[in-house]
Short mmCIF file of C-alpha atoms and ligand atoms in Angstrom, two decimals:
data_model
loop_
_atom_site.label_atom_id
_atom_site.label_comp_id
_atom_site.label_asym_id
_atom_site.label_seq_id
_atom_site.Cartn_x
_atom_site.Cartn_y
_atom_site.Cartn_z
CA UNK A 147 -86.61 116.04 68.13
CA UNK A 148 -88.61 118.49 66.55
CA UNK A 149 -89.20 117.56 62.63
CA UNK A 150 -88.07 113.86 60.51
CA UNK A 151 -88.45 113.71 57.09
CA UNK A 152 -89.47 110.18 55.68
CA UNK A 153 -88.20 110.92 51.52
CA UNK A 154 -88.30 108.13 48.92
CA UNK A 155 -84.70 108.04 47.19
CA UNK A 156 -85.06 106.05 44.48
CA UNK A 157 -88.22 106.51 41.64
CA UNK A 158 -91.15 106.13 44.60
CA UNK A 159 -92.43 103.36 45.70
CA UNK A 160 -89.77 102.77 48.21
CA UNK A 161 -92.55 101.61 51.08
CA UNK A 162 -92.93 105.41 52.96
CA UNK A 163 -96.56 104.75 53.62
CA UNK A 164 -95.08 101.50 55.23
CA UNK A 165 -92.57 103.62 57.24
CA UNK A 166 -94.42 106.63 58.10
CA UNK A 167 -97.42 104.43 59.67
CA UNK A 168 -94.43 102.65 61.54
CA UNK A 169 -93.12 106.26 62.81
CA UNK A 170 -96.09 108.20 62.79
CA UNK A 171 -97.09 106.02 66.40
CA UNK A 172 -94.61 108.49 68.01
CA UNK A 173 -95.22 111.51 66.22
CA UNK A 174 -98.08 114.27 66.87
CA UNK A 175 -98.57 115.48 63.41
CA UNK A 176 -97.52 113.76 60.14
CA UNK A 177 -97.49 116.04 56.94
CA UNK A 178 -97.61 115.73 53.43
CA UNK A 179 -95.35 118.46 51.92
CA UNK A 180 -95.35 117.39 47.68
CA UNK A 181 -97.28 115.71 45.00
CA UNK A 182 -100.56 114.70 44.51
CA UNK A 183 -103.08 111.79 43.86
CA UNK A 184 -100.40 110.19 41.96
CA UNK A 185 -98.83 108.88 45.04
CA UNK A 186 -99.89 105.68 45.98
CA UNK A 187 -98.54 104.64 49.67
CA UNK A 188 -99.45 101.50 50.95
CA UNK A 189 -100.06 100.98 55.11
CA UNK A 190 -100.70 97.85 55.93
CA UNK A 191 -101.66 97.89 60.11
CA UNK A 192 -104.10 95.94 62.33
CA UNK A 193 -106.56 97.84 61.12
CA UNK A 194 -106.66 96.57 57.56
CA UNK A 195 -104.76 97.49 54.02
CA UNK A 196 -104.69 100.98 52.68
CA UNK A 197 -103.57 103.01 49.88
CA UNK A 198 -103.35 106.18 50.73
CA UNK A 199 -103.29 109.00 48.25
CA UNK A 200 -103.46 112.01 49.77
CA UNK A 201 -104.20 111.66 53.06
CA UNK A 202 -101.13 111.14 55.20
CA UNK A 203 -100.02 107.77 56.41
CA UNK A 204 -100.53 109.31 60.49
CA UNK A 205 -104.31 108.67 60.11
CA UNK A 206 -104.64 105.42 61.77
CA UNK A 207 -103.61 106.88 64.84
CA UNK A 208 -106.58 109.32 66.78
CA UNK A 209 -103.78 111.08 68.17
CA UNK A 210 -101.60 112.71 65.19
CA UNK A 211 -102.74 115.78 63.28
CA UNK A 212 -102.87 114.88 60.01
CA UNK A 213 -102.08 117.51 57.51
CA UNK A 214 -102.33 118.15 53.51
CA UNK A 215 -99.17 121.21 53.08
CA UNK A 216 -99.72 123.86 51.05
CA UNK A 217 -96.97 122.00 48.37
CA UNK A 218 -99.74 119.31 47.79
CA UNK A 219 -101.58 119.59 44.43
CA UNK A 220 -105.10 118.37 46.07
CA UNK A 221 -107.94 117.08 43.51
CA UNK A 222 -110.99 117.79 45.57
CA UNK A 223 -112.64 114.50 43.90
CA UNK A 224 -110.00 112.59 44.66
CA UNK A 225 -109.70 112.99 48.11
CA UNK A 226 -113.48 113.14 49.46
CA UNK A 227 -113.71 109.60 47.90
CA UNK A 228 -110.59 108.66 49.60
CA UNK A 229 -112.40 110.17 52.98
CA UNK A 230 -115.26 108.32 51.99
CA UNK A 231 -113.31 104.91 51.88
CA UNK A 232 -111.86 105.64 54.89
CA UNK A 233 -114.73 106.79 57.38
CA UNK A 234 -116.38 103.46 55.59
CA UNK A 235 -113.41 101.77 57.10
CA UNK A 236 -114.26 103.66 60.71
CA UNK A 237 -111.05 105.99 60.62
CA UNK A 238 -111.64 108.79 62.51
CA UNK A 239 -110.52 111.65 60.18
CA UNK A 240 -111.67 114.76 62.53
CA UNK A 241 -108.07 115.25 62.59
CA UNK A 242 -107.42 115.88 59.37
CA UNK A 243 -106.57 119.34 58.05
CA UNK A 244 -105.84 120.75 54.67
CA UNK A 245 -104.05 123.65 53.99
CA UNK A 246 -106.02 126.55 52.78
CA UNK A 247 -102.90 127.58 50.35
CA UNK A 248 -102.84 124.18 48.94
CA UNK A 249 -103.43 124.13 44.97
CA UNK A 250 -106.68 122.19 43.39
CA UNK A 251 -106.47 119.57 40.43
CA UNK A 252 -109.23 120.84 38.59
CA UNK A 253 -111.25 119.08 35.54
CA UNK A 254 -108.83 120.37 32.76
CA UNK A 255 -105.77 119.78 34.43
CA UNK A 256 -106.59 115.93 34.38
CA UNK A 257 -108.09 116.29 30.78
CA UNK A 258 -105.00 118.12 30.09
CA UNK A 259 -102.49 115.87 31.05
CA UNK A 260 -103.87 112.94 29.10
CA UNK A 261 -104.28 115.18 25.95
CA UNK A 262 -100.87 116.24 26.09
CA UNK A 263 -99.19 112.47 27.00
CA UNK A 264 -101.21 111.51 23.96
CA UNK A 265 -99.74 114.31 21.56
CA UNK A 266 -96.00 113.36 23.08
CA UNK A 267 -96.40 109.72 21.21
CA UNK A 268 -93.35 107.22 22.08
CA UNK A 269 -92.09 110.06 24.02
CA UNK A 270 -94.34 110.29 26.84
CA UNK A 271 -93.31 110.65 29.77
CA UNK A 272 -96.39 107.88 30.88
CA UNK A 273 -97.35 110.12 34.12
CA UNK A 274 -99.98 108.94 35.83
CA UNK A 275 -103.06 111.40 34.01
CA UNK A 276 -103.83 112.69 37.53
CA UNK A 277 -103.31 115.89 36.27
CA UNK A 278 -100.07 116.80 38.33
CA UNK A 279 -97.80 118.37 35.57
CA UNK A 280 -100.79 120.74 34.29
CA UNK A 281 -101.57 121.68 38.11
CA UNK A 282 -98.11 122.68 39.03
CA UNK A 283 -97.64 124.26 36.30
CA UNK A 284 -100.39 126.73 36.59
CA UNK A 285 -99.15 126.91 40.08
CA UNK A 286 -95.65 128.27 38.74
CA UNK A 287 -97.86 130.54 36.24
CA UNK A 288 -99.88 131.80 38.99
CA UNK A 289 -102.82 130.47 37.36
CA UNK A 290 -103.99 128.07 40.01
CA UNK A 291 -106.89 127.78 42.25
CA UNK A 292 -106.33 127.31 45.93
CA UNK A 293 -108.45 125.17 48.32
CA UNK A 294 -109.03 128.17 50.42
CA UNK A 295 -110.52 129.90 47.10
CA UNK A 296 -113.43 127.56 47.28
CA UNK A 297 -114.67 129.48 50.69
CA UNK A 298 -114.65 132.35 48.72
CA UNK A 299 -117.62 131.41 46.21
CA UNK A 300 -117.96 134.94 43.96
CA UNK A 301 -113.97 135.78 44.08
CA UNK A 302 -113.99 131.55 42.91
CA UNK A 303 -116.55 131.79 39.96
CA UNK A 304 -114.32 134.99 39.19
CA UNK A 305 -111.42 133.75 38.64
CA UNK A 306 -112.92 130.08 37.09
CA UNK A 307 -114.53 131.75 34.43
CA UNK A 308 -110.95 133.65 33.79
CA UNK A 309 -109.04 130.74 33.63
CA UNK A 310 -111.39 128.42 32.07
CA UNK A 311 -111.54 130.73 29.30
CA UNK A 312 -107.64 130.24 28.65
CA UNK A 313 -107.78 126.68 29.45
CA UNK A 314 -110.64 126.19 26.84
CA UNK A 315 -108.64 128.06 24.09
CA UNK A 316 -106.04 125.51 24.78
CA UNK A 317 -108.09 122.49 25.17
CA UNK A 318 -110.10 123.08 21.39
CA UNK A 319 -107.88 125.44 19.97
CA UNK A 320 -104.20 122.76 20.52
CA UNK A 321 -105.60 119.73 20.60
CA UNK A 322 -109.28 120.15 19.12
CA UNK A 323 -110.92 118.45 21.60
CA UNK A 324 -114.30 119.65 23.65
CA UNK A 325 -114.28 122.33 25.74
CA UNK A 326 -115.50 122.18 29.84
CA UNK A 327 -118.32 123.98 31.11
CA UNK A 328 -118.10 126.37 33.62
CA UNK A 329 -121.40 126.22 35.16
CA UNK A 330 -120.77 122.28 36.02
CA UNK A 331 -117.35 122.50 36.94
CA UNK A 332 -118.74 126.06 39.35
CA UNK A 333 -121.50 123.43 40.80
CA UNK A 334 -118.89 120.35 41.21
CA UNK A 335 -116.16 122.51 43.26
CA UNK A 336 -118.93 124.59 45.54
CA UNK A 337 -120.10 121.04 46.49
CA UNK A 338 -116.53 119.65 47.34
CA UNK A 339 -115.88 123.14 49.16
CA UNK A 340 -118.74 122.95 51.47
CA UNK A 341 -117.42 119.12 52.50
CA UNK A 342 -114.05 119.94 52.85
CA UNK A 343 -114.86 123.55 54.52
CA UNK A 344 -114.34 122.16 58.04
CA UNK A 345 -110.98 120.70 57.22
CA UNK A 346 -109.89 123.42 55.36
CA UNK A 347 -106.72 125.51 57.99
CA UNK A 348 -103.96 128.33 57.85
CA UNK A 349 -101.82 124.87 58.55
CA UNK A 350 -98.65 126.98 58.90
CA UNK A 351 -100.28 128.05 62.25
CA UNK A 352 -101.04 124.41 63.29
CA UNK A 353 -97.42 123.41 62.41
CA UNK A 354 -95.54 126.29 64.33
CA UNK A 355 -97.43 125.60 67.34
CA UNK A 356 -96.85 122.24 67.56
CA UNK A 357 -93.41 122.91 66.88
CA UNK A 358 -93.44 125.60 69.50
CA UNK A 359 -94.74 123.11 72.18
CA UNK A 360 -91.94 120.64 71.46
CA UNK A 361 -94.70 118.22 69.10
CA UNK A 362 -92.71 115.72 67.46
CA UNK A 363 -93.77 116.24 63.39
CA UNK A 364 -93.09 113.76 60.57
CA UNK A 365 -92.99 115.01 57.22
CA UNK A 366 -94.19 112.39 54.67
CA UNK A 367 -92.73 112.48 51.48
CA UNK A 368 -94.17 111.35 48.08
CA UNK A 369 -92.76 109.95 44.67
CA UNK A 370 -88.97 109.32 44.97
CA UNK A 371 -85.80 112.07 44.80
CA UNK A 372 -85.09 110.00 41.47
CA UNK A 373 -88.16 111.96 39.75
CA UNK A 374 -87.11 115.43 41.22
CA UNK A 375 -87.53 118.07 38.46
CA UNK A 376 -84.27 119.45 39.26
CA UNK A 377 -82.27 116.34 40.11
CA UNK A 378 -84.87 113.66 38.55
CA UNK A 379 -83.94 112.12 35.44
CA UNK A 380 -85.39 114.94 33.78
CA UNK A 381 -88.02 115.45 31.92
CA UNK A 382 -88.96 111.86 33.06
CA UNK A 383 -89.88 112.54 36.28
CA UNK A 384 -92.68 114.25 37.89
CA UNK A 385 -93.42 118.46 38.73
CA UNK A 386 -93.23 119.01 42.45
CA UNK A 387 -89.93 118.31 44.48
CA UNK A 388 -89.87 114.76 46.73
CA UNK A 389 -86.74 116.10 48.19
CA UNK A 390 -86.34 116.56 52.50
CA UNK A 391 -85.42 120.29 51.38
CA UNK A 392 -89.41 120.64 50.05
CA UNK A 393 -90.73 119.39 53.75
CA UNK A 394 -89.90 122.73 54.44
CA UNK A 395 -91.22 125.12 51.87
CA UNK A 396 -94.51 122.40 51.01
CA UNK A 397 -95.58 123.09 54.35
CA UNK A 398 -94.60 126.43 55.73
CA UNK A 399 -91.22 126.19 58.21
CA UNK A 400 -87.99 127.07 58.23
CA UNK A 401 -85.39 124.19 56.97
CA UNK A 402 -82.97 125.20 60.46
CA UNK A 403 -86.55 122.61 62.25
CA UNK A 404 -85.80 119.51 59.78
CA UNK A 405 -83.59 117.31 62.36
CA UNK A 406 -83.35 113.80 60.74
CA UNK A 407 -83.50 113.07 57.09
CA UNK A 408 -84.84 109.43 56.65
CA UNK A 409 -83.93 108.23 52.92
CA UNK A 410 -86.61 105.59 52.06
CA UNK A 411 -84.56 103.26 49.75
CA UNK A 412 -85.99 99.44 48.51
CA UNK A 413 -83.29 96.71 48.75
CA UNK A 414 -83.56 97.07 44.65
CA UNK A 415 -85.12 99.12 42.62
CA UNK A 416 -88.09 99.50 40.41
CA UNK A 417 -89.35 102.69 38.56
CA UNK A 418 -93.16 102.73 36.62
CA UNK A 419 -93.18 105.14 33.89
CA UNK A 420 -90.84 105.65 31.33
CA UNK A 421 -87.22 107.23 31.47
CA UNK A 422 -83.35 105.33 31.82
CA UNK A 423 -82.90 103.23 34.33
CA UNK A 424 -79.40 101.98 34.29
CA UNK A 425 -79.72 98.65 36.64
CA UNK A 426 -83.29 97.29 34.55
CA UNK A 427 -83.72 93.84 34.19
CA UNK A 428 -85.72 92.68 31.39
CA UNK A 429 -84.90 89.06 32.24
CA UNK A 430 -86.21 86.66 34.36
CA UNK A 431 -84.47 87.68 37.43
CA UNK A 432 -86.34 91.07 36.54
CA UNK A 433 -89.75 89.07 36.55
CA UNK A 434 -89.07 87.20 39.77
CA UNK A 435 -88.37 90.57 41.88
CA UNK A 436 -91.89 91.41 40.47
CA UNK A 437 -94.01 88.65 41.11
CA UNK A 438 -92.38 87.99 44.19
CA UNK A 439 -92.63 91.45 45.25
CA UNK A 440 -96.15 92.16 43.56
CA UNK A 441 -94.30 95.12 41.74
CA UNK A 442 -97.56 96.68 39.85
CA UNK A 443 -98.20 100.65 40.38
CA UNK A 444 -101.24 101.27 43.44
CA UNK A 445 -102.32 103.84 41.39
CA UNK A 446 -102.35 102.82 37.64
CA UNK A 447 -101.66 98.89 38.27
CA UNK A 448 -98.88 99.41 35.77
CA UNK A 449 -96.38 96.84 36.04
CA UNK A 450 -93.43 98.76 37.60
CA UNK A 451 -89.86 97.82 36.08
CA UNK A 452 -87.67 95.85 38.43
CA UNK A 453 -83.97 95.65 38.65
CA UNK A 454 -80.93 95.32 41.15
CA UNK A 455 -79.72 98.29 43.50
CA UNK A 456 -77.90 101.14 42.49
CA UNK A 457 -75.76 102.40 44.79
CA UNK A 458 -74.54 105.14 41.99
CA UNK A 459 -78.39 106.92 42.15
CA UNK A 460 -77.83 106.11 45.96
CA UNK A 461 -75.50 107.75 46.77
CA UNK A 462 -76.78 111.33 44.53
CA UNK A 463 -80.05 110.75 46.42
CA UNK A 464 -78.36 110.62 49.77
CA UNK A 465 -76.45 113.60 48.85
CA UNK A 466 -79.68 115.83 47.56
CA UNK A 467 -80.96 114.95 50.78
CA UNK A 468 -78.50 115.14 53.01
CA UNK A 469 -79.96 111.74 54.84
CA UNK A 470 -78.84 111.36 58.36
CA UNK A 471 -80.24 107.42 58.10
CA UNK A 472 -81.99 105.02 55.71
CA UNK A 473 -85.03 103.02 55.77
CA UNK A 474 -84.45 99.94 53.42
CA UNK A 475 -87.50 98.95 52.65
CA UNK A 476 -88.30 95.14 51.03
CA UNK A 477 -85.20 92.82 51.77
CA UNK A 478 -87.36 90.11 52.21
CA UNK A 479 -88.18 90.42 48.77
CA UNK A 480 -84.53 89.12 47.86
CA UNK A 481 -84.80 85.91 50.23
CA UNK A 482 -85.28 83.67 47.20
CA UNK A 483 -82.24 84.37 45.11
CA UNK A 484 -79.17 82.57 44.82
CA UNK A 485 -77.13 85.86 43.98
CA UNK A 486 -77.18 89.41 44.21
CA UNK A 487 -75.85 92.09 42.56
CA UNK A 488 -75.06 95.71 43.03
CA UNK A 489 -74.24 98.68 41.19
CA UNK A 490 -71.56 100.38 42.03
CA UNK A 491 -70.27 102.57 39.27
CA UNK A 492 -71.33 103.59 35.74
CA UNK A 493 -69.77 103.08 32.32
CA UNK A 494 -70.46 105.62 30.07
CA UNK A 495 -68.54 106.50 26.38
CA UNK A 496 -65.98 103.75 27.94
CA UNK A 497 -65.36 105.49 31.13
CA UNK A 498 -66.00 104.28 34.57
CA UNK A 499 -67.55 106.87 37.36
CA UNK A 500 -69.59 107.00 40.01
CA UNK A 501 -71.10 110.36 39.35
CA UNK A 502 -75.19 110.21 38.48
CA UNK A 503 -75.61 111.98 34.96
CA UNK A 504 -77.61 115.29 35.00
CA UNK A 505 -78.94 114.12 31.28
CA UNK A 506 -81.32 111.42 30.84
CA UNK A 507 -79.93 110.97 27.99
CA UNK A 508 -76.20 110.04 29.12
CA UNK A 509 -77.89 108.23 31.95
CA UNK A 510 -79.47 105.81 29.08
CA UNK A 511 -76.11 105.47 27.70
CA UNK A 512 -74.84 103.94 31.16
CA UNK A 513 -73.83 100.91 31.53
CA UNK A 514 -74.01 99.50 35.55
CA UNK A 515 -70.91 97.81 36.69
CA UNK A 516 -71.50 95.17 39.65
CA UNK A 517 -70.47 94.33 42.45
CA UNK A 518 -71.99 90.28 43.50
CA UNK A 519 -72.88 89.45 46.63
CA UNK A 520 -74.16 85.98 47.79
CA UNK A 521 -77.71 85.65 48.69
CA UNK A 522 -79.38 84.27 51.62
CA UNK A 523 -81.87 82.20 50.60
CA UNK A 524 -83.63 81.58 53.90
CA UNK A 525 -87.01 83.96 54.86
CA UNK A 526 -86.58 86.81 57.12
CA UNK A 527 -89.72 88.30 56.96
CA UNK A 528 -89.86 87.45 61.12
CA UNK A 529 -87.07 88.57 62.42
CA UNK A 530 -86.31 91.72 64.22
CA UNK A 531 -83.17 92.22 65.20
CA UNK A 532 -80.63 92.58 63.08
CA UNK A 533 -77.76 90.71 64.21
CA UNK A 534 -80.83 87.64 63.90
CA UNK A 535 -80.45 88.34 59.98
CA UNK A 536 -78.42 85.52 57.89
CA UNK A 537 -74.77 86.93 57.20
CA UNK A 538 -75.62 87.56 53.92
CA UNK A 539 -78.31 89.84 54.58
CA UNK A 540 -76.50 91.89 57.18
CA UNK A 541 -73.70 92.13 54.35
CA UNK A 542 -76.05 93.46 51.51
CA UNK A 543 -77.09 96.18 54.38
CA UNK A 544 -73.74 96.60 55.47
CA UNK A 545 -72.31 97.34 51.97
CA UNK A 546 -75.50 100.13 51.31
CA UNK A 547 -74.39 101.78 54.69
CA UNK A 548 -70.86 101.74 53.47
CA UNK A 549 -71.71 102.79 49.65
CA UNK A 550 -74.05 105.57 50.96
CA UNK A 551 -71.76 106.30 53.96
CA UNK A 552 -74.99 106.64 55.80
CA UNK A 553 -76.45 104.31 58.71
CA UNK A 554 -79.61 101.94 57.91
CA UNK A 555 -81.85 102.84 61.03
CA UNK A 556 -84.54 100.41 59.56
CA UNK A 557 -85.10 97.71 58.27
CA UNK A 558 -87.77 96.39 56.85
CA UNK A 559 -88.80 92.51 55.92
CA UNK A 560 -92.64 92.83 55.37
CA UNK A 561 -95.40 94.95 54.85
CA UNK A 562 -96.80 95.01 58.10
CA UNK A 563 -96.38 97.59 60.33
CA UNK A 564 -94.57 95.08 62.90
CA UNK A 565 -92.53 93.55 60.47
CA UNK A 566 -89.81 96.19 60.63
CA UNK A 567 -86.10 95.76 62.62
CA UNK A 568 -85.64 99.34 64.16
CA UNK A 569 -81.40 99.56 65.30
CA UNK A 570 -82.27 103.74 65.94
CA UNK A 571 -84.99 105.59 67.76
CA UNK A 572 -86.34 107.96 64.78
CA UNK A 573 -88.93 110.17 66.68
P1 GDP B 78 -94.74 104.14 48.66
O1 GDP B 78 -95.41 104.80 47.51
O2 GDP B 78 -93.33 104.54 48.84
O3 GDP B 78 -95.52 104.27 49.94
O4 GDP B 78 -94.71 102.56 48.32
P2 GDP B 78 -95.94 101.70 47.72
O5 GDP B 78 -96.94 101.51 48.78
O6 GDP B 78 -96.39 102.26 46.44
O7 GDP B 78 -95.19 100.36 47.37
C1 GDP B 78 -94.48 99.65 48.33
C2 GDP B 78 -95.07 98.23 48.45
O8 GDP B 78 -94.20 97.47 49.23
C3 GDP B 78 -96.41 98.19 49.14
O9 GDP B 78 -97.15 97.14 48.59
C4 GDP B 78 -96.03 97.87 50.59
O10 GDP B 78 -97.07 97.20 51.31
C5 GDP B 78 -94.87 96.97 50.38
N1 GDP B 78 -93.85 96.95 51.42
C6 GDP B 78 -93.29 97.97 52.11
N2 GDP B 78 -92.25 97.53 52.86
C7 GDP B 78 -92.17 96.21 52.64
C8 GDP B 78 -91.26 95.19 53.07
O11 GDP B 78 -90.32 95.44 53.81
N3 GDP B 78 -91.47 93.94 52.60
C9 GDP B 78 -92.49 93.65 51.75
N4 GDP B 78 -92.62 92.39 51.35
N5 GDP B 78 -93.33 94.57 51.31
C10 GDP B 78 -93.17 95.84 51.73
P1 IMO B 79 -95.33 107.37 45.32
O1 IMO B 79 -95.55 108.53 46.26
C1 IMO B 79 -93.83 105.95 41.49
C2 IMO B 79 -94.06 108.77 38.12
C3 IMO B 79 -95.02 108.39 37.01
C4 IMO B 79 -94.29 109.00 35.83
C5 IMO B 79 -93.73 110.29 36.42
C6 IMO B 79 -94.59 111.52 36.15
O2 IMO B 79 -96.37 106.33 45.43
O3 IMO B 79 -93.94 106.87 45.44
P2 IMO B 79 -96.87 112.38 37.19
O4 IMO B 79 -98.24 111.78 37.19
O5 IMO B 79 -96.33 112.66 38.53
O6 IMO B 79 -96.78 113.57 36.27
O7 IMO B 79 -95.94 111.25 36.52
O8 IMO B 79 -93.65 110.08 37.80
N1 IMO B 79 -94.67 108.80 39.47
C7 IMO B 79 -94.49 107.86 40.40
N2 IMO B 79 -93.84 106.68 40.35
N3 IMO B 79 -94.40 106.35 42.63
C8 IMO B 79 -95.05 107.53 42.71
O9 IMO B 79 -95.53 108.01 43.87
C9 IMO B 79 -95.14 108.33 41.55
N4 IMO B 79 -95.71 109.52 41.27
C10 IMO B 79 -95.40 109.79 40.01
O10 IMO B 79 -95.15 107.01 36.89
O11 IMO B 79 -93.20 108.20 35.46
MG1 MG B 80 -96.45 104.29 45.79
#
């Protein structure tokens, strides 16, 4: 097995920090190939409780090389307080490595983001103000600033005062607000640079020679193929791709290495942010699956919005993908309720299909149609083979896995690394 890709399926938060620190024990390397600080993935090991931003979910383990990909969007700030936290914690992070083509959130893409969410009104897209959309953006524009840049300090200052100069126009001129100084934001950045220097790597070097030596590498995804800016519920979604396909470009191999998709799915869904979301809840079923499940965002504490599975987005995800197995994530979440239901097809302008909408706006016209299924009232959260599951729960998995057409390799019923029923060898 050379490369597995661990991708969220649904709108993130599916539990891949859970699943990668389960898989990353026999990996080598574990990657990060998309996003930014606006992932949030949660590891909960014998070592303690993390949430992880941008350092990959491998860390616990001495062993794996760790590494940020080049299709990360890396705020400097943000992650030498996270290595901070961590070395507090005593994780050893000498084997962590950031890609020197990686592109930097810098001070006006955060200021940027919030400025423009505020000037979008009710139609904000409520992104997380980490700056992402602004970053990759500039990235597209080839206006960014790579972490490699900052080893570079008079080509770096160069090209700052360039860009700052546009982004200043923008930032006083659009939205009249204050404009950054260049000196301080110089200073700041020089100072991250010199910390992050020895982690800094031409990763795509580190990657094909692990490959090369028959490594087994685990690409982590981040946010969920739901919030894809091609196939995402567009524009409500986020600006880098969560999708298995972007392990490949986000962190510099060919997509012939990528041997085993793993779609991270929960056993229901939630989404933070705005945009449709067909199966929603706003009941009190809705409010159980959240309080039971402690659905509020890692990063912004948002409550996320809860509601039953839809097999409909399932099934588009596991296509985008091309999963070869699924990691349901959270059943034990469901052990409380008396009934469940699924979504199996859509009814929209009076029609029944079981196609997912390209428009966010026929998606909001949707209407789910469900399937019920009795629920198992009885805690799981200790058992770890599957056959040792009630009936009911080995029927809710059973009807995903014939939905998605797709085996469930895991399954898991707690947040603990242990707490995880494994029917396939992954790595
Ligand atoms: P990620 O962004 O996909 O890594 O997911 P998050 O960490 O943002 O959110 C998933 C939450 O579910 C975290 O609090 C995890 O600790 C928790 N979690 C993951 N798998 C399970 C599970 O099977 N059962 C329970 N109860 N919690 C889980
Ligand atoms: P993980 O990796 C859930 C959502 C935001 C917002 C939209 C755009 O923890 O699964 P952005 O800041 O990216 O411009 O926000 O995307 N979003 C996430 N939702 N989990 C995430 O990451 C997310 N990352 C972004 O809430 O709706
Ligand atoms: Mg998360």
């Amino acid at each position: 097995m050379s490369v597995v890709a661990a991708v969220g399926c649904q709108w993130g938060d599916e539990g891949k920090g859970k699943i990668v620190d389960m898989l990353a024990e026999k990996s080598d390397m574990v990657v990060r190939f998309s996003g930014g600080d606006n992932a949030g993935h949660t590891v909960v090991n014998p070592l303690g409780t993390f949430a992880l931003k941008l350092v990959p979910c491998g860390i616990f383990y001495p062993q794996v090389t760790c590494i940020i990909g080049n299709g990360v969007a890396v705020n400097p700030a943000v992650l030498l307080e996270e290595m901070d936290s961590l070395l507090q914690r005593g994780i050893d992070l000498s084997h962590l490595y950031i890609s020197d083509r990686a592109n930097l959130i810098m001070p006006y893409h955060t200021f940027l983001d919030g400025l423009e969410e505020e000037s979008r009104g009710g139609k904000a897209i409520g992104t997380t103000r980490k700056g992402i959309g602004p970053a990759f953006s500039d990235k597209i524009a080839r206006l960014g600033i790579r972490a490699g840049d900052l080893l570079d300090r008079e080509m770096f200052r160069e090209r700052l005062s360039h860009l700052l100069e546009h982004k200043n126009a923008i930032i006083t001129k659009v939205f009249g607000a204050e404009p950054l100084s260049l000196d301080g934001i110089f200073k700041q950045y020089c100072e991250y640079g010199e910390r992050l220097a020895p982690h800094i790597r031409e990763t795509t070097l580190m990657i094909a020679e692990a490959l090369e030596s028959g490594s087994k590498v685990l690409m982590e995804g981040a946010q969920g193929t739901l919030l894809d800016p091609d196939f995402g519920t567009y524009p409500f979604g986020t600006s880098s791709s969560p999708l298995a396909g972007e392990a490949s470009i986000g962190a510099g191999f060919g997509p012939t290495r990528i041997e085993r998709v793993i779609g991270v799915f929960k056993a229901f869904c939630s989404r933070v942010g705005a945009g449709p979301f067909p199966t929603e809840l706003e009941d009190e079923t809705g409010d159980l699956i959240r309080e039971r499940g402690h659905e509020y965002g890692t990063v912004t504490g948002r409550p996320r919005r809860c509601g039953w599975f839809d097999a409909v987005a399932a099934r588009f995800s596991q296509r985008v993908n091309s999963c070869t197995g699924l990691a349901i994530t959270r059943l034990d979440i469901l052990d409380t309720l008396p009934g469940l239901k699924m979504c199996t097809g859509y009814e929209l302008d009076g029609q029944v299909t079981d196609n997912f909408p390209a428009s966010a706006a026929a998606l909001a016209r949707c209407r789910p149609v469900y399937e019920e299924l009795p629920g198992w009232q009885t805690p799981i959260s200790d058992i770890r083979q599957f056959e040792q599951l009630p009936r009911e729960a080995q029927q809710y998995v059973n009807r995903i896995e014939e939905l998605l057409s797709c085996p469930a390799d895991i399954i898991s019923v707690g947040s603990a690394r242990e707490q995880t029923i494994v029917r396939r060898d992954i790595m």
